Tab-separated table of C-alpha atoms in Angstrom:
chain	number	residue	atom	x	y	z
R	1	MET	CA	298.826	-110.814	111.439
R	2	ILE	CA	300.746	-113.867	110.277
R	3	LYS	CA	302.075	-115.845	113.201
R	4	PRO	CA	305.434	-117.588	113.006
R	5	LEU	CA	305.146	-121.303	112.340
R	6	ASP	CA	307.268	-122.310	115.306
R	7	SER	CA	308.936	-119.899	117.687
R	8	ASN	CA	311.606	-122.504	118.469
R	9	ASN	CA	312.720	-122.648	114.843
R	10	THR	CA	316.060	-121.012	114.017
R	11	ILE	CA	314.666	-118.216	111.849
R	12	CYS	CA	310.897	-118.164	112.402
R	13	HIS	CA	311.152	-115.503	115.075
R	14	ILE	CA	312.735	-113.200	112.472
R	15	SER	CA	310.879	-113.904	109.244
R	16	GLY	CA	307.933	-116.068	110.206
R	17	GLY	CA	309.717	-118.926	108.472
R	18	HIS	CA	309.231	-117.893	104.878
R	19	LEU	CA	312.255	-118.447	102.660
R	20	ASN	CA	310.522	-117.636	99.408
R	21	PRO	CA	310.191	-114.242	97.668
R	22	ALA	CA	306.664	-115.165	96.532
R	23	VAL	CA	305.680	-115.666	100.186
R	24	SER	CA	307.255	-112.353	101.205
R	25	LEU	CA	305.444	-110.464	98.443
R	26	SER	CA	302.157	-112.199	99.216
R	27	LEU	CA	302.476	-111.233	102.887
R	28	PHE	CA	303.257	-107.673	101.833
R	29	VAL	CA	300.099	-107.583	99.699
R	30	THR	CA	297.969	-108.707	102.657
R	31	GLY	CA	299.570	-106.079	104.887
R	32	ASP	CA	301.229	-108.605	107.167
R	33	ILE	CA	304.728	-107.245	106.510
R	34	LYS	CA	306.005	-103.850	105.393
R	35	LEU	CA	307.635	-103.212	102.002
R	36	LEU	CA	311.140	-102.643	103.392
R	37	ARG	CA	310.986	-105.918	105.324
R	38	ALA	CA	309.754	-107.764	102.213
R	39	ILE	CA	312.614	-106.324	100.144
R	40	LEU	CA	315.205	-107.222	102.779
R	41	PHE	CA	313.769	-110.738	103.081
R	42	ILE	CA	313.921	-111.213	99.304
R	43	ILE	CA	317.531	-110.057	99.187
R	44	ALA	CA	318.443	-112.408	102.047
R	45	GLN	CA	316.544	-115.289	100.417
R	46	CYS	CA	318.379	-114.825	97.113
R	47	VAL	CA	321.795	-114.427	98.763
R	48	GLY	CA	321.095	-117.530	100.850
R	49	ALA	CA	320.075	-119.507	97.785
R	50	ALA	CA	323.222	-118.478	95.931
R	51	CYS	CA	325.393	-119.349	98.946
R	52	GLY	CA	323.669	-122.723	99.308
R	53	SER	CA	324.180	-123.444	95.616
R	54	ALA	CA	327.841	-122.421	95.854
R	55	ILE	CA	328.341	-124.800	98.778
R	56	LEU	CA	326.569	-127.578	96.883
R	57	LYS	CA	328.775	-126.966	93.850
R	58	ALA	CA	331.919	-127.026	96.008
R	59	MET	CA	330.867	-130.342	97.578
R	60	THR	CA	329.835	-132.013	94.315
R	61	PRO	CA	332.467	-133.610	92.082
R	62	ALA	CA	332.720	-131.787	88.739
R	63	ASP	CA	331.681	-134.864	86.763
R	64	LYS	CA	328.463	-135.127	88.834
R	65	GLN	CA	327.403	-131.460	88.835
R	66	GLY	CA	325.386	-131.404	85.630
R	67	ASP	CA	323.136	-128.357	85.825
R	68	LEU	CA	323.297	-128.415	89.651
R	69	GLY	CA	319.567	-128.188	90.216
R	70	ILE	CA	318.664	-125.648	87.536
R	71	THR	CA	314.913	-125.596	87.044
R	72	ASN	CA	313.618	-125.537	83.496
R	73	ILE	CA	310.356	-126.307	81.776
R	74	ASN	CA	309.580	-129.602	80.075
R	75	LYS	CA	310.784	-129.529	76.491
R	76	SER	CA	307.240	-130.109	75.206
R	77	LEU	CA	305.879	-126.981	76.921
R	78	GLU	CA	305.813	-123.420	75.710
R	79	PRO	CA	307.236	-120.875	78.163
R	80	ILE	CA	303.775	-119.353	78.766
R	81	GLN	CA	302.510	-122.786	79.830
R	82	GLY	CA	305.385	-123.067	82.303
R	83	PHE	CA	304.530	-119.608	83.631
R	84	ILE	CA	300.899	-120.638	84.153
R	85	VAL	CA	301.898	-123.866	85.961
R	86	GLU	CA	304.223	-121.973	88.328
R	87	ALA	CA	301.625	-119.234	88.949
R	88	VAL	CA	298.750	-121.634	89.668
R	89	LEU	CA	300.767	-123.922	91.938
R	90	THR	CA	302.236	-120.987	93.859
R	91	PHE	CA	298.747	-119.519	94.216
R	92	LEU	CA	297.517	-122.779	95.745
R	93	LEU	CA	300.472	-122.972	98.122
R	94	LEU	CA	300.040	-119.367	99.256
R	95	ILE	CA	296.306	-119.715	99.861
R	96	VAL	CA	297.116	-122.595	102.222
R	97	ILE	CA	299.870	-120.602	103.934
R	98	HIS	CA	297.602	-117.605	104.460
R	99	GLY	CA	294.756	-119.764	105.686
R	100	VAL	CA	296.688	-121.761	108.269
R	101	CYS	CA	298.947	-118.948	109.498
R	102	ASP	CA	296.345	-116.209	109.972
R	103	SER	CA	296.411	-115.651	113.735
R	104	ARG	CA	292.965	-114.009	113.595
R	105	ARG	CA	291.378	-117.295	112.583
R	106	LYS	CA	290.159	-119.482	115.381
R	107	ASP	CA	288.575	-122.109	113.134
R	108	VAL	CA	291.865	-123.601	111.929
R	109	LYS	CA	292.859	-126.594	114.007
R	110	GLY	CA	295.892	-128.795	113.673
R	111	SER	CA	299.410	-128.273	112.478
R	112	ALA	CA	300.217	-125.352	110.166
R	113	PRO	CA	303.638	-126.817	109.252
R	114	LEU	CA	301.997	-130.124	108.337
R	115	ALA	CA	299.353	-128.408	106.199
R	116	ILE	CA	301.997	-126.324	104.428
R	117	GLY	CA	304.250	-129.348	103.946
R	118	LEU	CA	301.395	-131.350	102.445
R	119	ALA	CA	300.488	-128.421	100.161
R	120	ILE	CA	304.102	-128.180	98.981
R	121	THR	CA	304.180	-131.938	98.399
R	122	ALA	CA	300.926	-131.888	96.415
R	123	CYS	CA	302.064	-128.919	94.316
R	124	HIS	CA	305.415	-130.530	93.606
R	125	LEU	CA	303.859	-133.845	92.656
R	126	CYS	CA	301.541	-132.033	90.257
R	127	GLY	CA	304.101	-129.695	88.737
R	128	ILE	CA	307.474	-131.397	88.715
R	129	GLN	CA	306.980	-132.985	85.306
R	130	TYR	CA	306.053	-129.612	83.800
R	131	THR	CA	308.416	-127.043	85.315
R	132	GLY	CA	310.483	-128.786	87.948
R	133	SER	CA	307.972	-127.259	90.363
R	134	SER	CA	310.112	-124.487	91.810
R	135	LEU	CA	307.360	-122.285	93.299
R	136	ASN	CA	310.221	-120.251	94.768
R	137	PRO	CA	312.196	-117.661	92.798
R	138	ALA	CA	315.145	-117.870	95.205
R	139	ARG	CA	315.324	-121.657	94.778
R	140	SER	CA	315.698	-121.207	91.020
R	141	PHE	CA	317.925	-118.139	91.317
R	142	GLY	CA	320.676	-119.776	93.403
R	143	PRO	CA	321.666	-122.508	90.921
R	144	ALA	CA	321.195	-120.136	87.957
R	145	VAL	CA	323.669	-117.649	89.445
R	146	ILE	CA	326.282	-120.237	90.400
R	147	MET	CA	326.091	-122.170	87.119
R	148	ASN	CA	325.441	-119.052	84.995
R	149	LEU	CA	322.585	-120.853	83.245
R	150	TRP	CA	319.441	-118.819	82.653
R	151	PRO	CA	317.113	-120.782	80.320
R	152	ASN	CA	313.518	-119.648	80.840
R	153	HIS	CA	314.546	-118.168	84.195
R	154	TRP	CA	311.895	-115.430	83.948
R	155	ILE	CA	309.230	-118.118	84.438
R	156	TYR	CA	310.544	-118.868	87.928
R	157	TRP	CA	310.227	-115.246	88.978
R	158	ALA	CA	307.113	-114.153	87.104
R	159	GLY	CA	305.001	-117.268	87.774
R	160	PRO	CA	305.490	-117.498	91.556
R	161	ILE	CA	305.277	-113.732	92.022
R	162	VAL	CA	302.017	-113.470	90.072
R	163	GLY	CA	300.628	-116.530	91.879
R	164	GLY	CA	301.720	-115.177	95.268
R	165	VAL	CA	300.390	-111.667	94.703
R	166	VAL	CA	297.046	-112.955	93.399
R	167	ALA	CA	296.788	-115.326	96.386
R	168	GLY	CA	297.507	-112.417	98.725
R	169	LEU	CA	294.840	-110.266	97.098
R	170	VAL	CA	292.277	-113.078	97.103
R	171	TYR	CA	292.990	-113.876	100.735
R	172	LYS	CA	292.961	-110.228	101.792
R	173	PHE	CA	289.709	-109.291	100.093
R	174	ILE	CA	287.759	-112.539	100.293
R	175	PHE	CA	288.983	-114.732	103.143
R	176	LYS	CA	290.852	-112.604	105.684
R	177	PHE	CA	289.132	-112.012	108.987
R	178	ARG	CA	288.937	-108.376	109.916
R	179	LYS	CA	288.892	-106.843	113.359
R	180	GLY	CA	285.449	-107.201	114.862
R	181	GLU	CA	284.356	-110.041	112.564
R	182	SER	CA	283.151	-113.264	114.029
R	183	ASP	CA	284.978	-116.447	113.174
R	184	SER	CA	281.821	-118.508	113.441
R	185	TYR	CA	278.992	-118.624	110.976
R	186	ASP	CA	275.284	-119.027	111.556
R	187	PHE	CA	274.064	-121.312	108.804
């Protein structure tokens, strides 16, 4: 079972703190949330992203809006390369999230939010020059909807979803502790 990051957080008690469709789908794959909950989370995440982008657009002078945060791949990349970057980076992020938030694990010490924040930072530093490093379909969806700009938008859904689902499967079948398993190893 995935534990919420911080029960004092505004939304963690509802969603466990994930605001990313790739996270919701990955948690569905591992069995930590049900399909209906994952679907409702994804809808809420996308509506929230669109609302946030609409507010940002309303607050930003027209001459400063530009593309208003649209994510797009580097001009020297092929779309498939952008897809691979988004999938790999999202996979890495989700493996960290699963590892530090698995309440069955007793070997993880320290701060889950710090570990996740550092993973996000590392992924963004690695990927921003290639794809803008979205790793979150909702984050890319919000500005695309409000600005009605959709260049290579499929990359920002397909890449993170594939990366998240693969991370969920890898964690579930290779790393996840099961009931009755020991969390210590005799080497």
